[in-house]
Amino acid sequence: MNWRYLVGKSFSELRHCLFSSQIMPLTRVVPVGISYPYDIKRFLKGNQVQTIFDVGANIGQTSLFLNRYFPQADIYAFEPVKVTYETFKNNTVNINKIKAYNYALGFEETQKIIRLRDNTELNTLVVSSGIK
């Protein structure tokens, strides 16, 4: 890793620690769009988020990120790919507020083929021409 990446990553972590802190006021000084969880907190005007659904949870990066901002919320995470789900479970094993389910979540009960990619973040149900 180069030093620019490490510096940028450190500043990003510092920003998230500051914005997710309970003592950080919900202020208009912070521009909208800098941090979507902070924007959600500001929009709710102090009301607490009780439940979060992470649909297509992958390896847990979003669930872990949102758990930092909303530690009081129950997070229900759905990941249909078994190998990815197992990684998710390992990444969140010590967090009781995150509940994982090895299912897809959708509008109707059906069976679909999931197109798997080397990068699990790109797994998809969408069939598009030109992508193999």
PDB file of C-alpha atoms in Angstrom:
ATOM      1  CA  MET A   1       0.000   0.000   0.000  1.00  0.00           C
ATOM      2  CA  ASN A   2       1.215   3.460  -0.733  1.00  0.00           C
ATOM      3  CA  TRP A   3       1.220   6.334   1.720  1.00  0.00           C
ATOM      4  CA  ARG A   4      -1.556   8.243  -0.090  1.00  0.00           C
ATOM      5  CA  TYR A   5      -3.954   5.352   0.350  1.00  0.00           C
ATOM      6  CA  LEU A   6      -3.081   5.042   4.045  1.00  0.00           C
ATOM      7  CA  VAL A   7      -3.517   8.772   4.657  1.00  0.00           C
ATOM      8  CA  GLY A   8      -6.842   8.845   2.780  1.00  0.00           C
ATOM      9  CA  LYS A   9      -8.091   5.750   4.596  1.00  0.00           C
ATOM     10  CA  SER A  10      -7.084   7.251   7.944  1.00  0.00           C
ATOM     11  CA  PHE A  11      -8.958  10.495   7.250  1.00  0.00           C
ATOM     12  CA  SER A  12     -12.004   8.507   6.108  1.00  0.00           C
ATOM     13  CA  GLU A  13     -11.968   6.460   9.322  1.00  0.00           C
ATOM     14  CA  LEU A  14     -11.561   9.614  11.399  1.00  0.00           C
ATOM     15  CA  ARG A  15     -14.548  11.202   9.637  1.00  0.00           C
ATOM     16  CA  HIS A  16     -16.713   8.126  10.242  1.00  0.00           C
ATOM     17  CA  CYS A  17     -15.669   7.949  13.900  1.00  0.00           C
ATOM     18  CA  LEU A  18     -16.577  11.606  14.325  1.00  0.00           C
ATOM     19  CA  PHE A  19     -19.908  11.406  12.461  1.00  0.00           C
ATOM     20  CA  SER A  20     -20.994   8.181  14.182  1.00  0.00           C
ATOM     21  CA  SER A  21     -20.144   9.516  17.644  1.00  0.00           C
ATOM     22  CA  GLN A  22     -23.089  10.059  19.981  1.00  0.00           C
ATOM     23  CA  ILE A  23     -21.692  13.481  20.891  1.00  0.00           C
ATOM     24  CA  MET A  24     -21.599  14.715  17.264  1.00  0.00           C
ATOM     25  CA  PRO A  25     -24.418  17.259  16.884  1.00  0.00           C
ATOM     26  CA  LEU A  26     -26.757  16.975  13.904  1.00  0.00           C
ATOM     27  CA  THR A  27     -25.671  20.171  12.234  1.00  0.00           C
ATOM     28  CA  ARG A  28     -26.295  21.839   8.898  1.00  0.00           C
ATOM     29  CA  VAL A  29     -22.621  22.782   8.713  1.00  0.00           C
ATOM     30  CA  VAL A  30     -21.824  19.291   7.415  1.00  0.00           C
ATOM     31  CA  PRO A  31     -22.875  19.238   3.728  1.00  0.00           C
ATOM     32  CA  VAL A  32     -25.539  16.759   2.632  1.00  0.00           C
ATOM     33  CA  GLY A  33     -24.056  13.801   0.803  1.00  0.00           C
ATOM     34  CA  ILE A  34     -20.818  13.539   2.766  1.00  0.00           C
ATOM     35  CA  SER A  35     -22.091  10.593   4.833  1.00  0.00           C
ATOM     36  CA  TYR A  36     -25.420   8.899   4.108  1.00  0.00           C
ATOM     37  CA  PRO A  37     -25.866   7.501   7.659  1.00  0.00           C
ATOM     38  CA  TYR A  38     -25.258  10.988   9.056  1.00  0.00           C
ATOM     39  CA  ASP A  39     -27.813  12.323   6.551  1.00  0.00           C
ATOM     40  CA  ILE A  40     -30.322   9.715   7.776  1.00  0.00           C
ATOM     41  CA  LYS A  41     -29.745  10.750  11.398  1.00  0.00           C
ATOM     42  CA  ARG A  42     -30.198  14.402  10.463  1.00  0.00           C
ATOM     43  CA  PHE A  43     -33.381  13.639   8.470  1.00  0.00           C
ATOM     44  CA  LEU A  44     -34.886  11.719  11.413  1.00  0.00           C
ATOM     45  CA  LYS A  45     -34.193  14.690  13.726  1.00  0.00           C
ATOM     46  CA  GLY A  46     -33.063  12.652  16.678  1.00  0.00           C
ATOM     47  CA  ASN A  47     -35.517   9.752  16.305  1.00  0.00           C
ATOM     48  CA  GLN A  48     -33.701   6.454  16.589  1.00  0.00           C
ATOM     49  CA  VAL A  49     -33.517   3.890  13.804  1.00  0.00           C
ATOM     50  CA  GLN A  50     -34.841   0.631  15.258  1.00  0.00           C
ATOM     51  CA  THR A  51     -34.630  -1.750  12.279  1.00  0.00           C
ATOM     52  CA  ILE A  52     -32.418  -1.979   9.202  1.00  0.00           C
ATOM     53  CA  PHE A  53     -32.662  -4.458   6.324  1.00  0.00           C
ATOM     54  CA  ASP A  54     -29.444  -5.180   4.438  1.00  0.00           C
ATOM     55  CA  VAL A  55     -30.618  -6.984   1.311  1.00  0.00           C
ATOM     56  CA  GLY A  56     -27.788  -8.529  -0.669  1.00  0.00           C
ATOM     57  CA  ALA A  57     -25.549  -8.266   2.380  1.00  0.00           C
ATOM     58  CA  ASN A  58     -22.462  -9.706   0.677  1.00  0.00           C
ATOM     59  CA  ILE A  59     -19.686 -10.175   3.267  1.00  0.00           C
ATOM     60  CA  GLY A  60     -21.159  -7.724   5.775  1.00  0.00           C
ATOM     61  CA  GLN A  61     -19.441  -4.457   4.930  1.00  0.00           C
ATOM     62  CA  THR A  62     -22.684  -2.428   4.920  1.00  0.00           C
ATOM     63  CA  SER A  63     -24.107  -4.122   8.017  1.00  0.00           C
ATOM     64  CA  LEU A  64     -20.896  -3.456   9.951  1.00  0.00           C
ATOM     65  CA  PHE A  65     -20.769   0.145   8.716  1.00  0.00           C
ATOM     66  CA  LEU A  66     -24.408   0.819   9.680  1.00  0.00           C
ATOM     67  CA  ASN A  67     -23.952  -0.899  13.042  1.00  0.00           C
ATOM     68  CA  ARG A  68     -21.349   1.757  13.823  1.00  0.00           C
ATOM     69  CA  TYR A  69     -23.839   4.584  13.140  1.00  0.00           C
ATOM     70  CA  PHE A  70     -26.942   2.882  14.536  1.00  0.00           C
ATOM     71  CA  PRO A  71     -25.780   0.587  17.380  1.00  0.00           C
ATOM     72  CA  GLN A  72     -29.298   0.433  18.846  1.00  0.00           C
ATOM     73  CA  ALA A  73     -30.828  -0.925  15.618  1.00  0.00           C
ATOM     74  CA  ASP A  74     -31.509  -4.555  14.826  1.00  0.00           C
ATOM     75  CA  ILE A  75     -29.994  -5.332  11.431  1.00  0.00           C
ATOM     76  CA  TYR A  76     -31.544  -8.117   9.359  1.00  0.00           C
ATOM     77  CA  ALA A  77     -29.126  -9.130   6.615  1.00  0.00           C
ATOM     78  CA  PHE A  78     -30.008 -11.331   3.652  1.00  0.00           C
ATOM     79  CA  GLU A  79     -27.345 -12.963   1.482  1.00  0.00           C
ATOM     80  CA  PRO A  80     -28.389 -15.805  -0.849  1.00  0.00           C
ATOM     81  CA  VAL A  81     -24.952 -17.081  -1.975  1.00  0.00           C
ATOM     82  CA  LYS A  82     -23.835 -19.749   0.509  1.00  0.00           C
ATOM     83  CA  VAL A  83     -20.062 -19.100   0.361  1.00  0.00           C
ATOM     84  CA  THR A  84     -20.544 -15.342   0.676  1.00  0.00           C
ATOM     85  CA  TYR A  85     -23.065 -15.871   3.486  1.00  0.00           C
ATOM     86  CA  GLU A  86     -20.523 -17.953   5.432  1.00  0.00           C
ATOM     87  CA  THR A  87     -17.959 -15.148   5.114  1.00  0.00           C
ATOM     88  CA  PHE A  88     -20.646 -12.700   6.288  1.00  0.00           C
ATOM     89  CA  LYS A  89     -21.348 -14.873   9.349  1.00  0.00           C
ATOM     90  CA  ASN A  90     -17.626 -15.019  10.200  1.00  0.00           C
ATOM     91  CA  ASN A  91     -17.297 -11.231   9.854  1.00  0.00           C
ATOM     92  CA  THR A  92     -20.263 -10.500  12.147  1.00  0.00           C
ATOM     93  CA  VAL A  93     -20.099 -13.412  14.596  1.00  0.00           C
ATOM     94  CA  ASN A  94     -19.594 -11.180  17.662  1.00  0.00           C
ATOM     95  CA  ILE A  95     -22.370  -8.692  16.920  1.00  0.00           C
ATOM     96  CA  ASN A  96     -25.723  -9.838  18.312  1.00  0.00           C
ATOM     97  CA  LYS A  97     -27.657  -6.967  16.704  1.00  0.00           C
ATOM     98  CA  ILE A  98     -26.868  -8.311  13.213  1.00  0.00           C
ATOM     99  CA  LYS A  99     -29.019 -11.273  12.253  1.00  0.00           C
ATOM    100  CA  ALA A 100     -28.016 -13.089   9.060  1.00  0.00           C
ATOM    101  CA  TYR A 101     -30.237 -15.119   6.746  1.00  0.00           C
ATOM    102  CA  ASN A 102     -29.071 -17.265   3.840  1.00  0.00           C
ATOM    103  CA  TYR A 103     -31.939 -16.193   1.585  1.00  0.00           C
ATOM    104  CA  ALA A 104     -32.633 -13.695  -1.121  1.00  0.00           C
ATOM    105  CA  LEU A 105     -35.324 -11.167  -0.316  1.00  0.00           C
ATOM    106  CA  GLY A 106     -37.757 -10.108  -2.999  1.00  0.00           C
ATOM    107  CA  PHE A 107     -41.292  -9.284  -3.978  1.00  0.00           C
ATOM    108  CA  GLU A 108     -42.396 -12.850  -4.733  1.00  0.00           C
ATOM    109  CA  GLU A 109     -41.370 -16.385  -3.950  1.00  0.00           C
ATOM    110  CA  THR A 110     -39.472 -17.675  -6.937  1.00  0.00           C
ATOM    111  CA  GLN A 111     -36.248 -19.361  -7.994  1.00  0.00           C
ATOM    112  CA  LYS A 112     -33.642 -17.460  -9.987  1.00  0.00           C
ATOM    113  CA  ILE A 113     -30.120 -18.077 -11.189  1.00  0.00           C
ATOM    114  CA  ILE A 114     -27.511 -15.838  -9.595  1.00  0.00           C
ATOM    115  CA  ARG A 115     -24.607 -14.956 -11.843  1.00  0.00           C
ATOM    116  CA  LEU A 116     -21.463 -15.299  -9.726  1.00  0.00           C
ATOM    117  CA  ARG A 117     -18.419 -13.112 -10.319  1.00  0.00           C
ATOM    118  CA  ASP A 118     -14.849 -13.227  -9.011  1.00  0.00           C
ATOM    119  CA  ASN A 119     -15.645 -10.071  -7.043  1.00  0.00           C
ATOM    120  CA  THR A 120     -18.646 -11.108  -4.896  1.00  0.00           C
ATOM    121  CA  GLU A 121     -19.918  -7.520  -4.835  1.00  0.00           C
ATOM    122  CA  LEU A 122     -20.778  -7.973  -8.517  1.00  0.00           C
ATOM    123  CA  ASN A 123     -22.913 -11.120  -8.140  1.00  0.00           C
ATOM    124  CA  THR A 124     -26.267 -10.426  -9.786  1.00  0.00           C
ATOM    125  CA  LEU A 125     -29.679 -11.680 -10.782  1.00  0.00           C
ATOM    126  CA  VAL A 126     -29.749  -9.238 -13.679  1.00  0.00           C
ATOM    127  CA  VAL A 127     -29.151 -10.693 -17.110  1.00  0.00           C
ATOM    128  CA  SER A 128     -27.793  -8.141 -19.508  1.00  0.00           C
ATOM    129  CA  SER A 129     -26.386  -8.571 -22.962  1.00  0.00           C
ATOM    130  CA  GLY A 130     -22.690  -7.972 -23.289  1.00  0.00           C
ATOM    131  CA  ILE A 131     -21.808  -9.122 -19.745  1.00  0.00           C
ATOM    132  CA  LYS A 132     -20.676 -12.707 -19.350  1.00  0.00           C
TER     133      LYS A 132
END
